[in-house]
């Protein structure tokens, strides 16, 4: 099962605001596989994936505070002051957080002549990934790009996920 939710911006509407719902995306998926054979009493694999994203793009205004000052046009060293410019806000800001959880439970059959009940085996992996991006043009010639990525492993206790469920 997979679900992805995102609201699209209306056609012709380009005026994006930082708080618009169209800047967000949400996704979720779940997969379960059950198998057994002559050596395996049961094997259950469950995969859970979820994500939340945000992306804001804009066309910030470039401000040239000294461009219309006439006496700055005369000297070549004063031209640096005349050409001074800056942008009012970042060009892009985005982040994404993904959670991925994988669970495997396997119980083998006892195929030997010795009567032993073999215990179930468990394998779990729970990760969280975060990605951040920011693009900020400080001026026409100075641009700042920042990107960060983080991956975490979440420890879980040993054993079955749902202890109330009997196998």
XYZ file of N, CA and C in Angstrom:
501
model
N 0.849 -1.174 0.000
C 0.000 0.000 0.000
C 0.891 1.233 0.000
N 0.558 2.205 -0.834
C 1.349 3.427 -0.930
C 0.401 4.610 -1.033
N 0.689 5.653 -0.279
C -0.110 6.857 -0.316
C 0.815 8.057 -0.392
N 0.501 8.983 -1.289
C 1.252 10.220 -1.408
C 0.242 11.349 -1.525
N 0.397 12.381 -0.696
C -0.556 13.472 -0.673
C 0.180 14.775 -0.957
N -0.351 15.512 -1.930
C 0.200 16.821 -2.245
C -0.869 17.639 -2.927
N -1.007 18.886 -2.526
C -1.957 19.792 -3.170
C -1.209 20.595 -4.222
N -1.696 20.537 -5.450
C -1.078 21.276 -6.548
C -1.574 22.715 -6.552
N -0.704 23.611 -6.960
C -1.050 25.018 -7.090
C -1.966 25.211 -8.299
N -2.915 26.117 -8.206
C -3.844 26.390 -9.303
C -3.091 26.934 -10.514
N -3.600 26.655 -11.695
C -2.972 27.106 -12.933
C -2.958 28.633 -12.969
N -1.807 29.194 -13.286
C -1.666 30.643 -13.366
C -1.373 31.319 -12.042
N -1.373 30.568 -10.958
C -1.101 31.138 -9.633
C 0.374 30.924 -9.305
N 1.162 31.978 -9.445
C 2.605 31.863 -9.220
C 3.058 32.584 -7.968
N 2.164 33.212 -7.262
C 2.516 33.993 -6.089
C 2.591 33.077 -4.863
N 3.720 32.429 -4.681
C 3.905 31.468 -3.597
C 4.194 32.183 -2.277
N 3.554 31.702 -1.216
C 3.802 32.226 0.128
C 4.427 31.130 0.976
N 5.172 31.515 1.979
C 5.925 30.550 2.788
C 5.000 29.585 3.539
N 3.774 29.975 3.825
C 2.845 29.153 4.609
C 1.858 28.370 3.740
N 1.981 28.398 2.417
C 1.044 27.693 1.537
C 1.091 26.183 1.747
N -0.064 25.561 1.746
C -0.165 24.106 1.904
C 0.452 23.389 0.700
N 0.526 24.061 -0.453
C 1.102 23.453 -1.650
C 2.605 23.209 -1.512
N 3.232 23.805 -0.524
C 4.666 23.617 -0.302
C 4.976 22.292 0.405
N 3.964 21.619 0.920
C 4.161 20.396 1.699
C 3.824 19.150 0.890
N 4.533 18.066 1.171
C 4.192 16.748 0.632
C 4.230 15.747 1.780
N 3.388 14.740 1.681
C 3.303 13.708 2.702
C 3.182 12.369 1.995
N 3.968 11.386 2.414
C 3.877 10.066 1.789
C 3.974 8.977 2.849
N 3.363 7.831 2.544
C 3.373 6.689 3.450
C 3.226 5.417 2.619
N 3.955 4.379 3.005
C 3.778 3.077 2.361
C 3.945 1.978 3.399
N 3.279 0.861 3.135
C 3.337 -0.306 4.008
C 3.342 -1.543 3.120
N 4.212 -2.475 3.426
C 4.291 -3.724 2.669
C 4.472 -4.873 3.655
N 3.740 -5.961 3.439
C 3.868 -7.138 4.303
C 3.955 -8.381 3.433
N 4.927 -9.236 3.764
C 5.119 -10.492 3.030
C 5.142 -11.631 4.048
N 4.294 -12.634 3.817
C 4.248 -13.826 4.662
C 4.660 -15.018 3.801
N 5.560 -15.828 4.350
C 5.967 -17.028 3.604
C 6.257 -18.160 4.580
N 6.199 -19.389 4.039
C 6.555 -20.587 4.811
C 6.919 -21.679 3.814
N 7.674 -22.642 4.320
C 8.022 -23.803 3.497
C 8.319 -24.975 4.417
N 8.924 -25.996 3.884
C 9.164 -27.210 4.676
C 10.110 -26.964 5.845
N 11.055 -26.031 5.695
C 12.008 -25.731 6.770
C 11.605 -24.527 7.619
N 10.718 -23.708 7.097
C 10.332 -22.480 7.788
C 8.871 -22.571 8.209
N 8.629 -22.468 9.525
C 7.258 -22.496 10.027
C 6.517 -21.236 9.573
N 7.161 -20.067 9.717
C 6.628 -18.821 9.171
C 7.756 -17.794 9.068
N 7.605 -16.898 8.153
C 8.496 -15.758 7.995
C 7.631 -14.566 7.602
N 7.702 -13.523 8.405
C 6.893 -12.321 8.173
C 7.829 -11.128 8.061
N 7.711 -10.415 6.947
C 8.479 -9.181 6.759
C 7.497 -8.033 6.599
N 7.710 -6.977 7.405
C 6.872 -5.781 7.340
C 7.772 -4.571 7.115
N 7.416 -3.773 6.127
C 8.156 -2.550 5.829
C 7.216 -1.358 5.929
N 7.620 -0.373 6.721
C 6.864 0.861 6.908
C 7.754 2.015 6.434
N 7.239 2.892 5.586
C 7.984 4.054 5.114
C 7.070 5.269 5.156
N 7.594 6.365 5.685
C 6.819 7.602 5.729
C 7.727 8.790 5.510
N 7.177 9.843 4.937
C 7.986 11.023 4.687
C 7.168 12.298 4.722
N 7.839 13.366 5.121
C 7.249 14.695 5.131
C 8.238 15.628 4.471
N 7.776 16.400 3.493
C 8.655 17.319 2.785
C 8.063 18.708 2.714
N 8.951 19.688 2.595
C 8.550 21.080 2.448
C 9.498 21.728 1.452
N 8.961 22.484 0.514
C 9.788 23.162 -0.483
C 9.174 24.524 -0.781
N 9.974 25.578 -0.579
C 9.517 26.942 -0.849
C 10.480 27.594 -1.819
N 9.961 27.996 -2.980
C 10.742 28.708 -3.992
C 10.124 30.077 -4.194
N 10.972 31.069 -4.393
C 10.484 32.423 -4.623
C 11.449 33.162 -5.536
N 11.003 34.273 -6.036
C 11.838 35.173 -6.824
C 11.995 36.457 -6.004
N 12.999 36.512 -5.115
C 13.133 37.687 -4.249
C 13.503 38.944 -5.046
N 13.158 40.059 -4.487
C 13.415 41.347 -5.134
C 14.863 41.762 -4.888
N 15.514 42.247 -5.951
C 16.875 42.765 -5.846
C 16.791 44.265 -5.584
N 17.475 44.703 -4.528
C 17.444 46.107 -4.146
C 18.807 46.728 -4.427
N 18.781 47.872 -5.118
C 19.988 48.648 -5.428
C 19.792 50.030 -4.810
N 20.187 50.226 -3.563
C 19.858 51.472 -2.863
C 20.545 52.727 -3.431
N 21.696 52.570 -4.095
C 22.441 53.750 -4.559
C 22.441 53.887 -6.078
N 21.622 53.137 -6.774
C 21.677 53.141 -8.236
C 21.248 54.470 -8.861
N 20.436 55.257 -8.174
C 19.937 56.506 -8.754
C 20.663 57.747 -8.220
N 21.694 57.541 -7.437
C 22.478 58.673 -6.937
C 23.428 59.111 -8.051
N 23.254 60.349 -8.535
C 23.955 60.805 -9.733
C 25.451 61.016 -9.532
N 25.891 61.549 -8.386
C 27.315 61.844 -8.238
C 28.169 60.569 -8.144
N 27.541 59.378 -7.890
C 28.294 58.127 -7.833
C 28.695 57.624 -9.215
N 28.094 58.184 -10.274
C 28.412 57.773 -11.636
C 29.742 58.359 -12.109
N 30.213 59.436 -11.486
C 31.378 60.169 -11.979
C 32.694 59.441 -11.729
N 32.919 58.938 -10.536
C 34.203 58.300 -10.225
C 34.143 56.795 -10.386
N 35.253 56.212 -10.874
C 35.236 54.755 -11.068
C 35.265 54.002 -9.737
N 35.819 54.642 -8.676
C 35.833 53.982 -7.369
C 34.485 54.114 -6.665
N 33.758 55.152 -7.003
C 32.424 55.330 -6.432
C 31.414 54.392 -7.095
N 31.788 53.857 -8.235
C 30.903 52.928 -8.961
C 30.622 51.667 -8.128
N 31.592 51.263 -7.285
C 31.361 50.115 -6.395
C 30.168 50.363 -5.477
N 30.078 51.594 -4.994
C 28.949 51.954 -4.138
C 27.654 51.991 -4.939
N 27.711 52.535 -6.148
C 26.533 52.626 -7.012
C 26.014 51.237 -7.372
N 26.914 50.277 -7.620
C 26.531 48.925 -8.029
C 26.149 48.020 -6.857
N 26.264 48.506 -5.629
C 25.907 47.704 -4.451
C 24.447 47.261 -4.555
N 24.184 45.944 -4.316
C 22.830 45.403 -4.378
C 22.699 44.240 -3.418
N 21.476 43.917 -3.058
C 21.211 42.753 -2.204
C 19.791 42.266 -2.444
N 19.559 40.998 -2.084
C 18.224 40.397 -2.198
C 17.564 40.383 -0.829
N 16.244 40.477 -0.827
C 15.501 40.623 0.435
C 15.249 39.307 1.163
N 15.309 38.163 0.453
C 14.996 36.882 1.104
C 15.689 35.741 0.364
N 15.699 34.553 0.959
C 16.288 33.392 0.274
C 15.513 33.031 -0.987
N 16.193 32.395 -1.907
C 15.580 31.968 -3.171
C 14.855 30.638 -3.002
N 15.412 29.746 -2.178
C 14.797 28.435 -1.969
C 15.105 27.952 -0.562
N 14.110 27.284 0.039
C 14.287 26.619 1.325
C 13.504 25.315 1.261
N 14.149 24.206 1.620
C 13.441 22.925 1.598
C 13.997 21.992 2.667
N 13.149 21.087 3.120
C 13.587 20.016 4.008
C 12.751 18.783 3.727
N 13.296 17.650 4.082
C 12.596 16.378 3.929
C 13.014 15.472 5.076
N 12.036 14.805 5.668
C 12.276 13.818 6.721
C 11.627 12.512 6.294
N 12.409 11.437 6.306
C 11.903 10.114 5.939
C 12.134 9.145 7.094
N 11.122 8.365 7.402
C 11.222 7.296 8.397
C 11.061 5.966 7.671
N 11.985 5.043 7.900
C 11.943 3.722 7.281
C 12.109 2.669 8.371
N 11.148 1.758 8.439
C 11.214 0.707 9.459
C 10.996 -0.636 8.786
N 11.915 -1.551 9.045
C 11.834 -2.892 8.483
C 11.856 -3.894 9.637
N 10.946 -4.846 9.578
C 10.815 -5.846 10.646
C 10.702 -7.217 9.999
N 11.510 -8.144 10.482
C 11.477 -9.523 9.979
C 11.406 -10.467 11.172
N 10.418 -11.361 11.149
C 10.267 -12.381 12.185
C 10.222 -13.739 11.490
N 11.112 -14.633 11.916
C 11.207 -15.958 11.297
C 11.253 -17.029 12.379
N 10.479 -18.099 12.156
C 10.535 -19.259 13.055
C 10.761 -20.492 12.191
N 11.838 -21.186 12.492
C 12.208 -22.378 11.726
C 11.522 -23.604 12.324
N 11.304 -24.603 11.473
C 10.756 -25.880 11.942
C 11.906 -26.752 12.448
N 11.598 -27.569 13.414
C 12.574 -28.541 13.900
C 12.474 -29.770 12.994
N 13.465 -29.975 12.170
C 13.444 -31.113 11.236
C 14.336 -32.258 11.714
N 14.874 -32.120 12.926
C 15.717 -33.197 13.460
C 14.876 -34.137 14.321
N 15.477 -35.226 14.753
C 14.764 -36.207 15.569
C 14.690 -35.784 17.040
N 15.485 -34.781 17.436
C 15.462 -34.278 18.811
C 14.300 -33.292 18.949
N 13.497 -33.503 19.986
C 12.316 -32.664 20.184
C 12.704 -31.362 20.911
N 12.963 -30.318 20.129
C 13.283 -28.985 20.675
C 12.373 -27.980 19.979
N 11.871 -27.040 20.757
C 11.104 -25.940 20.154
C 12.091 -24.816 19.844
N 12.311 -24.546 18.572
C 13.242 -23.499 18.166
C 12.614 -22.128 18.381
N 13.367 -21.176 18.967
C 12.791 -19.836 19.194
C 12.710 -19.041 17.885
N 11.817 -18.100 17.869
C 11.697 -17.212 16.699
C 12.889 -16.261 16.671
N 13.268 -15.840 15.461
C 14.367 -14.888 15.286
C 13.776 -13.576 14.789
N 14.356 -12.471 15.248
C 13.848 -11.153 14.912
C 14.971 -10.299 14.332
N 14.632 -9.547 13.319
C 15.567 -8.595 12.727
C 14.817 -7.290 12.514
N 15.380 -6.187 13.038
C 14.711 -4.887 12.948
C 15.709 -3.833 12.480
N 15.237 -2.920 11.667
C 16.026 -1.766 11.262
C 15.086 -0.580 11.155
N 15.385 0.460 11.913
C 14.560 1.666 11.942
C 15.491 2.848 11.706
N 15.317 3.544 10.575
C 16.182 4.678 10.245
C 15.354 5.934 10.026
N 16.003 7.062 10.270
C 15.387 8.360 10.025
C 16.390 9.212 9.260
N 15.982 9.730 8.107
C 16.834 10.571 7.274
C 16.252 11.976 7.220
N 17.153 12.966 7.320
C 16.722 14.361 7.218
C 17.627 15.075 6.216
N 17.012 15.885 5.353
C 17.750 16.638 4.341
C 17.273 18.093 4.404
N 18.230 19.025 4.436
C 17.927 20.448 4.477
C 18.669 21.142 3.330
N 18.015 22.081 2.662
C 18.631 22.869 1.600
C 18.180 24.313 1.707
N 19.128 25.225 1.457
C 18.789 26.632 1.388
C 19.673 27.286 0.333
N 19.047 28.073 -0.540
C 19.780 28.849 -1.534
C 19.445 30.316 -1.291
N 20.486 31.097 -1.067
C 20.304 32.512 -0.794
C 21.298 33.294 -1.640
N 20.783 34.068 -2.582
C 21.629 34.965 -3.354
C 21.742 36.247 -2.543
N 22.884 36.457 -1.898
C 23.070 37.658 -1.089
C 23.082 38.892 -1.972
N 23.713 38.776 -3.135
C 23.711 39.831 -4.152
C 23.789 39.136 -5.506
N 23.897 39.919 -6.586
C 23.972 39.295 -7.906
C 25.244 38.490 -8.094
N 26.289 38.834 -7.384
C 27.557 38.122 -7.569
C 27.958 37.252 -6.376
N 27.227 37.312 -5.288
C 27.539 36.489 -4.110
C 26.338 35.592 -3.820
N 26.564 34.281 -3.927
C 25.482 33.313 -3.742
C 25.877 32.319 -2.646
N 24.901 31.954 -1.840
C 25.123 31.025 -0.744
C 24.233 29.806 -0.954
N 24.840 28.631 -0.965
C 24.098 27.366 -1.032
C 24.467 26.545 0.196
N 23.453 26.146 0.953
C 23.681 25.332 2.149
C 22.884 24.048 2.001
N 23.534 22.931 2.252
C 22.871 21.638 2.179
C 23.388 20.765 3.320
N 22.483 20.088 4.005
C 22.863 19.206 5.107
C 22.043 17.927 5.024
N 22.673 16.831 5.408
C 22.010 15.530 5.387
C 22.371 14.809 6.687
N 21.375 14.173 7.267
C 21.589 13.443 8.520
C 20.861 12.109 8.443
N 21.528 11.069 8.902
C 20.893 9.762 8.959
C 21.060 9.212 10.370
N 19.954 8.736 10.920
C 19.956 8.205 12.281
C 19.426 6.782 12.265
N 19.953 5.973 13.177
C 19.427 4.627 13.388
C 18.768 4.629 14.763
N 17.512 4.227 14.798
C 16.752 4.206 16.040
C 16.826 2.790 16.613
N 17.331 2.679 17.837
C 17.418 1.363 18.480
C 16.051 0.940 18.996
N 15.759 -0.337 18.826
C 14.513 -0.906 19.324
C 14.849 -2.102 20.205
N 13.992 -2.410 21.171
C 14.244 -3.587 21.998
C 14.086 -4.871 21.185
N 14.776 -5.912 21.621
C 14.709 -7.209 20.946
C 13.321 -7.804 21.135
N 12.860 -8.538 20.165
C 11.589 -9.254 20.303
C 10.560 -8.822 19.277
N 9.384 -9.392 19.458
C 8.257 -9.167 18.554
C 7.748 -7.734 18.683
N 7.291 -7.157 17.552
C 6.704 -5.810 17.566
C 5.415 -5.818 18.371
N 4.485 -6.684 17.994
C 3.187 -6.774 18.653
C 3.223 -8.000 19.560
N 3.459 -7.772 20.848
C 3.609 -8.886 21.786
C 2.280 -9.572 22.085
N 1.129 -8.942 21.777
C -0.173 -9.541 22.040
C -0.557 -10.540 20.970
N 0.068 -10.404 19.797
C -0.270 -11.287 18.664
C 0.406 -12.652 18.849
N -0.358 -13.722 18.734
C 0.170 -15.084 18.879
C 0.477 -15.647 17.503
N 1.507 -16.467 17.409
C 1.872 -17.133 16.156
C 1.704 -18.623 16.317
